[in-house]
């Protein structure tokens, strides 16, 4: 059974870099059938796609965040990572990692999410 | 503002049927790209409810169904139950493989 678990600091200071890791168990980044993505949800608000990684190394980013986001994979550790630079209070959210199915391009497995608060 | 438009809220009594609409454009739903639906219970991660417009993952009751026409899609829930009270999100994508979410709809079971 595929499992995804997000981890990282729960508090980040304004202007600093938010760094999160998603550890995947029961699955692999080397399959051409899947992408791997990050989604976030500000408190009380809706879902926002941040970006996706495809096994060949291709990345796709939300245009509104593209200048500040890097998504990468460490296959030796089976981890997906997210870096978001120059954060502000507007980046406070629950951050989810999820598997994205190629074809119908939907998220079929999700991590439980981790809350990141941006505050000094 | 979300690229996909959903009503902020819908409600229905137990046993009734409700529908949630998701309106996009010729750049996403209208271009034929698949629509997926998610259910998010309070305090939990979203769960895939409908994929590829009309398909249910294993374990999702057949009370839930999806449809699509033109630039819009709909989620229908029949035989409404108290446990269906949740937030529902539609999702599609565009030609650049940007994933697009609707703003979400809060379902209240009266």
PDB file of C-alpha atoms in Angstrom:
ATOM      1  CA  UNK A   1       0.000   0.000   0.000  1.00  0.00           C
ATOM      2  CA  UNK A   2       1.409   3.354  -1.035  1.00  0.00           C
ATOM      3  CA  UNK A   3       2.022   5.810   1.784  1.00  0.00           C
ATOM      4  CA  UNK A   4       3.224   9.405   1.689  1.00  0.00           C
ATOM      5  CA  UNK A   5       4.447  11.330   4.716  1.00  0.00           C
ATOM      6  CA  UNK A   6       5.330  15.013   4.742  1.00  0.00           C
ATOM      7  CA  UNK A   7       7.903  16.393   7.158  1.00  0.00           C
ATOM      8  CA  UNK A   8       9.664  19.656   7.850  1.00  0.00           C
ATOM      9  CA  UNK A   9       9.647  22.751  10.070  1.00  0.00           C
ATOM     10  CA  UNK A  10       6.244  23.909  11.228  1.00  0.00           C
ATOM     11  CA  UNK A  11       7.394  27.516  11.562  1.00  0.00           C
ATOM     12  CA  UNK A  12       9.310  29.570   9.025  1.00  0.00           C
ATOM     13  CA  UNK A  13      10.292  33.233   9.278  1.00  0.00           C
ATOM     14  CA  UNK A  14       9.229  35.737   6.621  1.00  0.00           C
ATOM     15  CA  UNK A  15      11.686  36.088   3.709  1.00  0.00           C
ATOM     16  CA  UNK A  16      13.247  32.704   4.488  1.00  0.00           C
ATOM     17  CA  UNK A  17      12.969  29.427   2.558  1.00  0.00           C
ATOM     18  CA  UNK A  18      10.343  26.809   3.314  1.00  0.00           C
ATOM     19  CA  UNK A  19      11.718  23.286   2.898  1.00  0.00           C
ATOM     20  CA  UNK A  20       9.581  20.159   3.092  1.00  0.00           C
ATOM     21  CA  UNK A  21      10.189  16.489   2.393  1.00  0.00           C
ATOM     22  CA  UNK A  22       7.725  13.794   1.397  1.00  0.00           C
ATOM     23  CA  UNK A  23       8.834  10.237   2.093  1.00  0.00           C
ATOM     24  CA  UNK A  24       7.192   7.646  -0.126  1.00  0.00           C
ATOM     25  CA  UNK A  25       6.836   4.031   0.927  1.00  0.00           C
ATOM     26  CA  UNK A  26       5.356   1.255  -1.160  1.00  0.00           C
ATOM     27  CA  UNK A  27       6.037   3.095  -4.399  1.00  0.00           C
ATOM     28  CA  UNK A  28       8.761   4.367  -6.683  1.00  0.00           C
ATOM     29  CA  UNK A  29       9.569   7.574  -8.532  1.00  0.00           C
ATOM     30  CA  UNK A  30      10.866   5.626 -11.500  1.00  0.00           C
ATOM     31  CA  UNK A  31       7.503   4.636 -12.950  1.00  0.00           C
ATOM     32  CA  UNK A  32       6.351   6.403 -16.092  1.00  0.00           C
ATOM     33  CA  UNK A  33       2.728   6.043 -14.963  1.00  0.00           C
ATOM     34  CA  UNK A  34       2.897   8.704 -12.286  1.00  0.00           C
ATOM     35  CA  UNK A  35       3.828  12.241 -11.476  1.00  0.00           C
ATOM     36  CA  UNK A  36       4.439  13.421  -7.917  1.00  0.00           C
ATOM     37  CA  UNK A  37       3.092  16.708  -6.696  1.00  0.00           C
ATOM     38  CA  UNK A  38       2.709  19.264  -3.954  1.00  0.00           C
ATOM     39  CA  UNK A  39      -0.572  20.962  -3.113  1.00  0.00           C
ATOM     40  CA  UNK A  40      -1.277  23.457  -0.363  1.00  0.00           C
ATOM     41  CA  UNK A  41      -4.336  24.695   1.494  1.00  0.00           C
ATOM     42  CA  UNK A  42      -4.327  27.954   3.491  1.00  0.00           C
ATOM     43  CA  UNK A  43      -6.378  27.770   6.690  1.00  0.00           C
ATOM     44  CA  UNK A  44     -10.079  27.830   5.847  1.00  0.00           C
ATOM     45  CA  UNK A  45      -9.440  28.079   2.115  1.00  0.00           C
ATOM     46  CA  UNK A  46      -9.298  25.853  -0.949  1.00  0.00           C
ATOM     47  CA  UNK A  47      -6.643  23.709  -2.579  1.00  0.00           C
ATOM     48  CA  UNK A  48      -3.827  25.186  -4.645  1.00  0.00           C
ATOM     49  CA  UNK A  49      -1.524  23.119  -6.828  1.00  0.00           C
ATOM     50  CA  UNK A  50       2.125  24.072  -6.329  1.00  0.00           C
ATOM     51  CA  UNK A  51       3.888  21.837  -8.820  1.00  0.00           C
ATOM     52  CA  UNK A  52       4.657  18.349 -10.061  1.00  0.00           C
ATOM     53  CA  UNK A  53       7.679  16.171 -10.817  1.00  0.00           C
ATOM     54  CA  UNK A  54       7.832  13.523 -13.529  1.00  0.00           C
ATOM     55  CA  UNK A  55      10.257  10.609 -13.328  1.00  0.00           C
ATOM     56  CA  UNK A  56      12.355  11.745 -16.276  1.00  0.00           C
ATOM     57  CA  UNK A  57      13.235  14.904 -14.340  1.00  0.00           C
ATOM     58  CA  UNK A  58      10.590  17.181 -15.816  1.00  0.00           C
ATOM     59  CA  UNK A  59       9.001  19.673 -13.478  1.00  0.00           C
ATOM     60  CA  UNK A  60       5.793  21.672 -13.799  1.00  0.00           C
ATOM     61  CA  UNK A  61       5.059  24.645 -11.594  1.00  0.00           C
ATOM     62  CA  UNK A  62       2.056  26.819 -10.853  1.00  0.00           C
ATOM     63  CA  UNK A  63       2.750  29.999 -12.858  1.00  0.00           C
ATOM     64  CA  UNK A  64       1.895  32.124  -9.823  1.00  0.00           C
ATOM     65  CA  UNK A  65       4.624  30.434  -7.759  1.00  0.00           C
ATOM     66  CA  UNK A  66       7.107  29.429 -10.428  1.00  0.00           C
ATOM     67  CA  UNK A  67       9.762  32.040  -9.584  1.00  0.00           C
ATOM     68  CA  UNK A  68       9.959  30.812  -5.969  1.00  0.00           C
ATOM     69  CA  UNK A  69       9.514  27.026  -6.207  1.00  0.00           C
ATOM     70  CA  UNK A  70      11.848  24.092  -6.712  1.00  0.00           C
ATOM     71  CA  UNK A  71      10.595  20.489  -6.612  1.00  0.00           C
ATOM     72  CA  UNK A  72      13.097  17.662  -6.742  1.00  0.00           C
ATOM     73  CA  UNK A  73      13.456  13.966  -5.988  1.00  0.00           C
ATOM     74  CA  UNK A  74      16.071  11.946  -4.120  1.00  0.00           C
ATOM     75  CA  UNK A  75      15.542   8.425  -5.444  1.00  0.00           C
ATOM     76  CA  UNK A  76      18.063   6.905  -3.019  1.00  0.00           C
ATOM     77  CA  UNK A  77      15.897   8.016  -0.112  1.00  0.00           C
ATOM     78  CA  UNK A  78      12.558   7.761  -1.952  1.00  0.00           C
ATOM     79  CA  UNK A  79      11.857  11.368  -1.087  1.00  0.00           C
ATOM     80  CA  UNK A  80      10.180  14.240  -2.885  1.00  0.00           C
ATOM     81  CA  UNK A  81      11.192  17.687  -1.742  1.00  0.00           C
ATOM     82  CA  UNK A  82       9.737  21.180  -1.947  1.00  0.00           C
ATOM     83  CA  UNK A  83      11.578  24.454  -1.567  1.00  0.00           C
ATOM     84  CA  UNK A  84       9.678  27.729  -1.549  1.00  0.00           C
ATOM     85  CA  UNK A  85      11.781  30.853  -1.248  1.00  0.00           C
ATOM     86  CA  UNK A  86      11.047  34.347   0.092  1.00  0.00           C
ATOM     87  CA  UNK A  87       7.996  33.248   2.043  1.00  0.00           C
ATOM     88  CA  UNK A  88       5.392  35.602   3.462  1.00  0.00           C
ATOM     89  CA  UNK A  89       2.369  35.119   5.701  1.00  0.00           C
ATOM     90  CA  UNK A  90       0.376  34.285   2.569  1.00  0.00           C
ATOM     91  CA  UNK A  91       2.362  31.048   2.314  1.00  0.00           C
ATOM     92  CA  UNK A  92       0.955  29.795   5.622  1.00  0.00           C
ATOM     93  CA  UNK A  93      -0.892  26.606   4.748  1.00  0.00           C
ATOM     94  CA  UNK A  94      -1.205  22.878   5.123  1.00  0.00           C
ATOM     95  CA  UNK A  95       1.139  21.376   2.558  1.00  0.00           C
ATOM     96  CA  UNK A  96       0.279  18.018   0.998  1.00  0.00           C
ATOM     97  CA  UNK A  97       2.296  15.730  -1.224  1.00  0.00           C
ATOM     98  CA  UNK A  98       0.383  13.446  -3.551  1.00  0.00           C
ATOM     99  CA  UNK A  99       0.765  10.994  -6.397  1.00  0.00           C
ATOM    100  CA  UNK A 100      -0.604  12.131  -9.710  1.00  0.00           C
ATOM    101  CA  UNK A 101      -1.793   9.569 -12.224  1.00  0.00           C
ATOM    102  CA  UNK A 102      -0.663  10.016 -15.780  1.00  0.00           C
ATOM    103  CA  UNK A 103      -3.567   9.923 -18.204  1.00  0.00           C
ATOM    104  CA  UNK A 104      -6.415  11.417 -16.277  1.00  0.00           C
ATOM    105  CA  UNK A 105      -3.999  13.591 -14.315  1.00  0.00           C
ATOM    106  CA  UNK A 106      -5.586  13.298 -10.917  1.00  0.00           C
ATOM    107  CA  UNK A 107      -4.221  12.829  -7.412  1.00  0.00           C
ATOM    108  CA  UNK A 108      -4.954   9.302  -6.242  1.00  0.00           C
ATOM    109  CA  UNK A 109      -2.860   9.105  -3.071  1.00  0.00           C
ATOM    110  CA  UNK A 110      -2.276  11.903  -0.592  1.00  0.00           C
ATOM    111  CA  UNK A 111      -0.117  12.413   2.450  1.00  0.00           C
ATOM    112  CA  UNK A 112      -1.760  13.549   5.655  1.00  0.00           C
ATOM    113  CA  UNK A 113      -0.424  17.077   5.237  1.00  0.00           C
ATOM    114  CA  UNK A 114       1.775  19.285   7.379  1.00  0.00           C
ATOM    115  CA  UNK A 115       0.969  22.778   8.614  1.00  0.00           C
ATOM    116  CA  UNK A 116       3.586  25.421   7.927  1.00  0.00           C
ATOM    117  CA  UNK A 117       3.167  28.812   9.555  1.00  0.00           C
ATOM    118  CA  UNK A 118       5.117  31.818   8.332  1.00  0.00           C
ATOM    119  CA  UNK A 119       5.691  34.182  11.215  1.00  0.00           C
ATOM    120  CA  UNK A 120       8.494  36.038  12.924  1.00  0.00           C
TER     121      UNK A 120
ATOM    122  CA  UNK B   1      -9.990  33.284  -7.782  1.00  0.00           C
ATOM    123  CA  UNK B   2      -9.974  29.726  -9.047  1.00  0.00           C
ATOM    124  CA  UNK B   3      -9.891  28.895 -12.732  1.00  0.00           C
ATOM    125  CA  UNK B   4     -12.654  26.337 -12.124  1.00  0.00           C
ATOM    126  CA  UNK B   5     -15.825  27.755 -10.580  1.00  0.00           C
ATOM    127  CA  UNK B   6     -17.870  25.882  -7.992  1.00  0.00           C
ATOM    128  CA  UNK B   7     -20.776  27.063  -5.834  1.00  0.00           C
ATOM    129  CA  UNK B   8     -19.503  27.872  -2.332  1.00  0.00           C
ATOM    130  CA  UNK B   9     -22.170  25.771  -0.676  1.00  0.00           C
ATOM    131  CA  UNK B  10     -24.977  23.313  -1.295  1.00  0.00           C
ATOM    132  CA  UNK B  11     -27.299  21.556   1.107  1.00  0.00           C
ATOM    133  CA  UNK B  12     -29.823  18.767   1.181  1.00  0.00           C
ATOM    134  CA  UNK B  13     -31.812  16.608   3.525  1.00  0.00           C
ATOM    135  CA  UNK B  14     -30.927  12.976   4.206  1.00  0.00           C
ATOM    136  CA  UNK B  15     -32.013  10.772   1.339  1.00  0.00           C
ATOM    137  CA  UNK B  16     -32.143  13.604  -1.179  1.00  0.00           C
ATOM    138  CA  UNK B  17     -30.045  14.156  -4.289  1.00  0.00           C
ATOM    139  CA  UNK B  18     -27.658  17.073  -4.643  1.00  0.00           C
ATOM    140  CA  UNK B  19     -25.412  18.188  -7.470  1.00  0.00           C
ATOM    141  CA  UNK B  20     -22.261  20.291  -7.449  1.00  0.00           C
ATOM    142  CA  UNK B  21     -21.236  22.071 -10.612  1.00  0.00           C
ATOM    143  CA  UNK B  22     -17.750  22.871 -11.835  1.00  0.00           C
ATOM    144  CA  UNK B  23     -17.421  25.386 -14.640  1.00  0.00           C
ATOM    145  CA  UNK B  24     -14.223  25.829 -16.596  1.00  0.00           C
ATOM    146  CA  UNK B  25     -13.339  27.096 -20.042  1.00  0.00           C
ATOM    147  CA  UNK B  26     -12.213  26.034 -23.502  1.00  0.00           C
ATOM    148  CA  UNK B  27      -8.654  25.894 -22.128  1.00  0.00           C
ATOM    149  CA  UNK B  28      -9.343  23.147 -19.640  1.00  0.00           C
ATOM    150  CA  UNK B  29     -12.608  21.194 -19.291  1.00  0.00           C
ATOM    151  CA  UNK B  30     -13.872  22.384 -22.658  1.00  0.00           C
ATOM    152  CA  UNK B  31     -10.682  21.169 -24.311  1.00  0.00           C
ATOM    153  CA  UNK B  32     -11.572  17.649 -23.249  1.00  0.00           C
ATOM    154  CA  UNK B  33      -9.222  17.351 -20.293  1.00  0.00           C
ATOM    155  CA  UNK B  34     -10.371  14.985 -17.585  1.00  0.00           C
ATOM    156  CA  UNK B  35     -12.193  16.140 -14.486  1.00  0.00           C
ATOM    157  CA  UNK B  36     -11.586  14.590 -11.092  1.00  0.00           C
ATOM    158  CA  UNK B  37     -13.455  15.122  -7.840  1.00  0.00           C
ATOM    159  CA  UNK B  38     -12.233  14.997  -4.248  1.00  0.00           C
ATOM    160  CA  UNK B  39     -13.984  14.785  -0.902  1.00  0.00           C
ATOM    161  CA  UNK B  40     -12.346  16.429   2.094  1.00  0.00           C
ATOM    162  CA  UNK B  41     -13.746  15.605   5.500  1.00  0.00           C
ATOM    163  CA  UNK B  42     -12.962  18.089   8.287  1.00  0.00           C
ATOM    164  CA  UNK B  43      -9.336  17.942   9.383  1.00  0.00           C
ATOM    165  CA  UNK B  44      -8.314  15.321   6.837  1.00  0.00           C
ATOM    166  CA  UNK B  45      -6.532  15.162   3.497  1.00  0.00           C
ATOM    167  CA  UNK B  46      -8.618  15.181   0.317  1.00  0.00           C
ATOM    168  CA  UNK B  47      -9.693  11.808  -0.993  1.00  0.00           C
ATOM    169  CA  UNK B  48     -10.180  10.939  -4.659  1.00  0.00           C
ATOM    170  CA  UNK B  49     -13.898  10.454  -5.270  1.00  0.00           C
ATOM    171  CA  UNK B  50     -14.335  10.466  -9.064  1.00  0.00           C
ATOM    172  CA  UNK B  51     -11.630  10.258 -11.716  1.00  0.00           C
ATOM    173  CA  UNK B  52     -11.569  10.616 -15.483  1.00  0.00           C
ATOM    174  CA  UNK B  53     -14.942  12.402 -15.484  1.00  0.00           C
ATOM    175  CA  UNK B  54     -17.143   9.479 -14.463  1.00  0.00           C
ATOM    176  CA  UNK B  55     -15.157   6.700 -12.772  1.00  0.00           C
ATOM    177  CA  UNK B  56     -15.242   5.751  -9.096  1.00  0.00           C
ATOM    178  CA  UNK B  57     -12.171   4.356  -7.327  1.00  0.00           C
ATOM    179  CA  UNK B  58     -12.647   1.101  -5.509  1.00  0.00           C
ATOM    180  CA  UNK B  59     -14.542   1.618  -2.280  1.00  0.00           C
ATOM    181  CA  UNK B  60     -16.437   4.747  -3.299  1.00  0.00           C
ATOM    182  CA  UNK B  61     -20.193   4.128  -3.080  1.00  0.00           C
ATOM    183  CA  UNK B  62     -22.200   4.273  -6.290  1.00  0.00           C
ATOM    184  CA  UNK B  63     -24.241   7.069  -4.710  1.00  0.00           C
ATOM    185  CA  UNK B  64     -21.511   9.311  -6.092  1.00  0.00           C
ATOM    186  CA  UNK B  65     -21.406   9.942  -9.838  1.00  0.00           C
ATOM    187  CA  UNK B  66     -19.726  12.352 -12.206  1.00  0.00           C
ATOM    188  CA  UNK B  67     -20.602  13.797 -15.575  1.00  0.00           C
ATOM    189  CA  UNK B  68     -19.180  16.299 -18.024  1.00  0.00           C
ATOM    190  CA  UNK B  69     -20.564  18.370 -20.863  1.00  0.00           C
ATOM    191  CA  UNK B  70     -18.908  21.181 -22.746  1.00  0.00           C
ATOM    192  CA  UNK B  71     -16.984  23.416 -20.374  1.00  0.00           C
ATOM    193  CA  UNK B  72     -18.665  22.085 -17.226  1.00  0.00           C
ATOM    194  CA  UNK B  73     -18.726  19.021 -15.041  1.00  0.00           C
ATOM    195  CA  UNK B  74     -20.991  17.901 -12.236  1.00  0.00           C
ATOM    196  CA  UNK B  75     -20.855  15.702  -9.182  1.00  0.00           C
ATOM    197  CA  UNK B  76     -24.112  14.100  -8.103  1.00  0.00           C
ATOM    198  CA  UNK B  77     -24.744  12.540  -4.731  1.00  0.00           C
ATOM    199  CA  UNK B  78     -27.906  10.499  -4.267  1.00  0.00           C
ATOM    200  CA  UNK B  79     -29.355   9.097  -1.056  1.00  0.00           C
ATOM    201  CA  UNK B  80     -27.624  11.830   0.937  1.00  0.00           C
ATOM    202  CA  UNK B  81     -26.192  10.704   4.281  1.00  0.00           C
ATOM    203  CA  UNK B  82     -24.836  12.611   7.239  1.00  0.00           C
ATOM    204  CA  UNK B  83     -21.356  11.258   6.583  1.00  0.00           C
ATOM    205  CA  UNK B  84     -21.359  13.016   3.202  1.00  0.00           C
ATOM    206  CA  UNK B  85     -21.054  16.391   4.923  1.00  0.00           C
ATOM    207  CA  UNK B  86     -17.687  17.616   3.660  1.00  0.00           C
ATOM    208  CA  UNK B  87     -15.941  19.925   1.231  1.00  0.00           C
ATOM    209  CA  UNK B  88     -15.868  18.841  -2.406  1.00  0.00           C
ATOM    210  CA  UNK B  89     -13.338  19.955  -5.003  1.00  0.00           C
ATOM    211  CA  UNK B  90     -13.210  19.516  -8.746  1.00  0.00           C
ATOM    212  CA  UNK B  91      -9.871  19.373 -10.541  1.00  0.00           C
ATOM    213  CA  UNK B  92      -8.783  19.394 -14.132  1.00  0.00           C
ATOM    214  CA  UNK B  93      -5.722  20.574 -16.044  1.00  0.00           C
ATOM    215  CA  UNK B  94      -4.581  22.493 -19.110  1.00  0.00           C
ATOM    216  CA  UNK B  95      -2.286  21.936 -22.054  1.00  0.00           C
ATOM    217  CA  UNK B  96       0.768  22.885 -19.960  1.00  0.00           C
ATOM    218  CA  UNK B  97      -0.114  20.179 -17.416  1.00  0.00           C
ATOM    219  CA  UNK B  98      -0.954  22.762 -14.800  1.00  0.00           C
ATOM    220  CA  UNK B  99      -3.335  21.112 -12.340  1.00  0.00           C
ATOM    221  CA  UNK B 100      -6.357  23.294 -11.714  1.00  0.00           C
ATOM    222  CA  UNK B 101      -8.666  23.136  -8.697  1.00  0.00           C
ATOM    223  CA  UNK B 102     -12.105  24.555  -8.165  1.00  0.00           C
ATOM    224  CA  UNK B 103     -12.648  26.768  -5.152  1.00  0.00           C
ATOM    225  CA  UNK B 104     -14.480  24.027  -3.295  1.00  0.00           C
ATOM    226  CA  UNK B 105     -18.095  23.459  -2.263  1.00  0.00           C
ATOM    227  CA  UNK B 106     -19.232  22.879   1.291  1.00  0.00           C
ATOM    228  CA  UNK B 107     -21.992  20.288   1.478  1.00  0.00           C
ATOM    229  CA  UNK B 108     -24.311  20.555   4.456  1.00  0.00           C
ATOM    230  CA  UNK B 109     -26.679  17.710   5.288  1.00  0.00           C
ATOM    231  CA  UNK B 110     -29.724  19.268   6.895  1.00  0.00           C
TER     232      UNK B 110
END
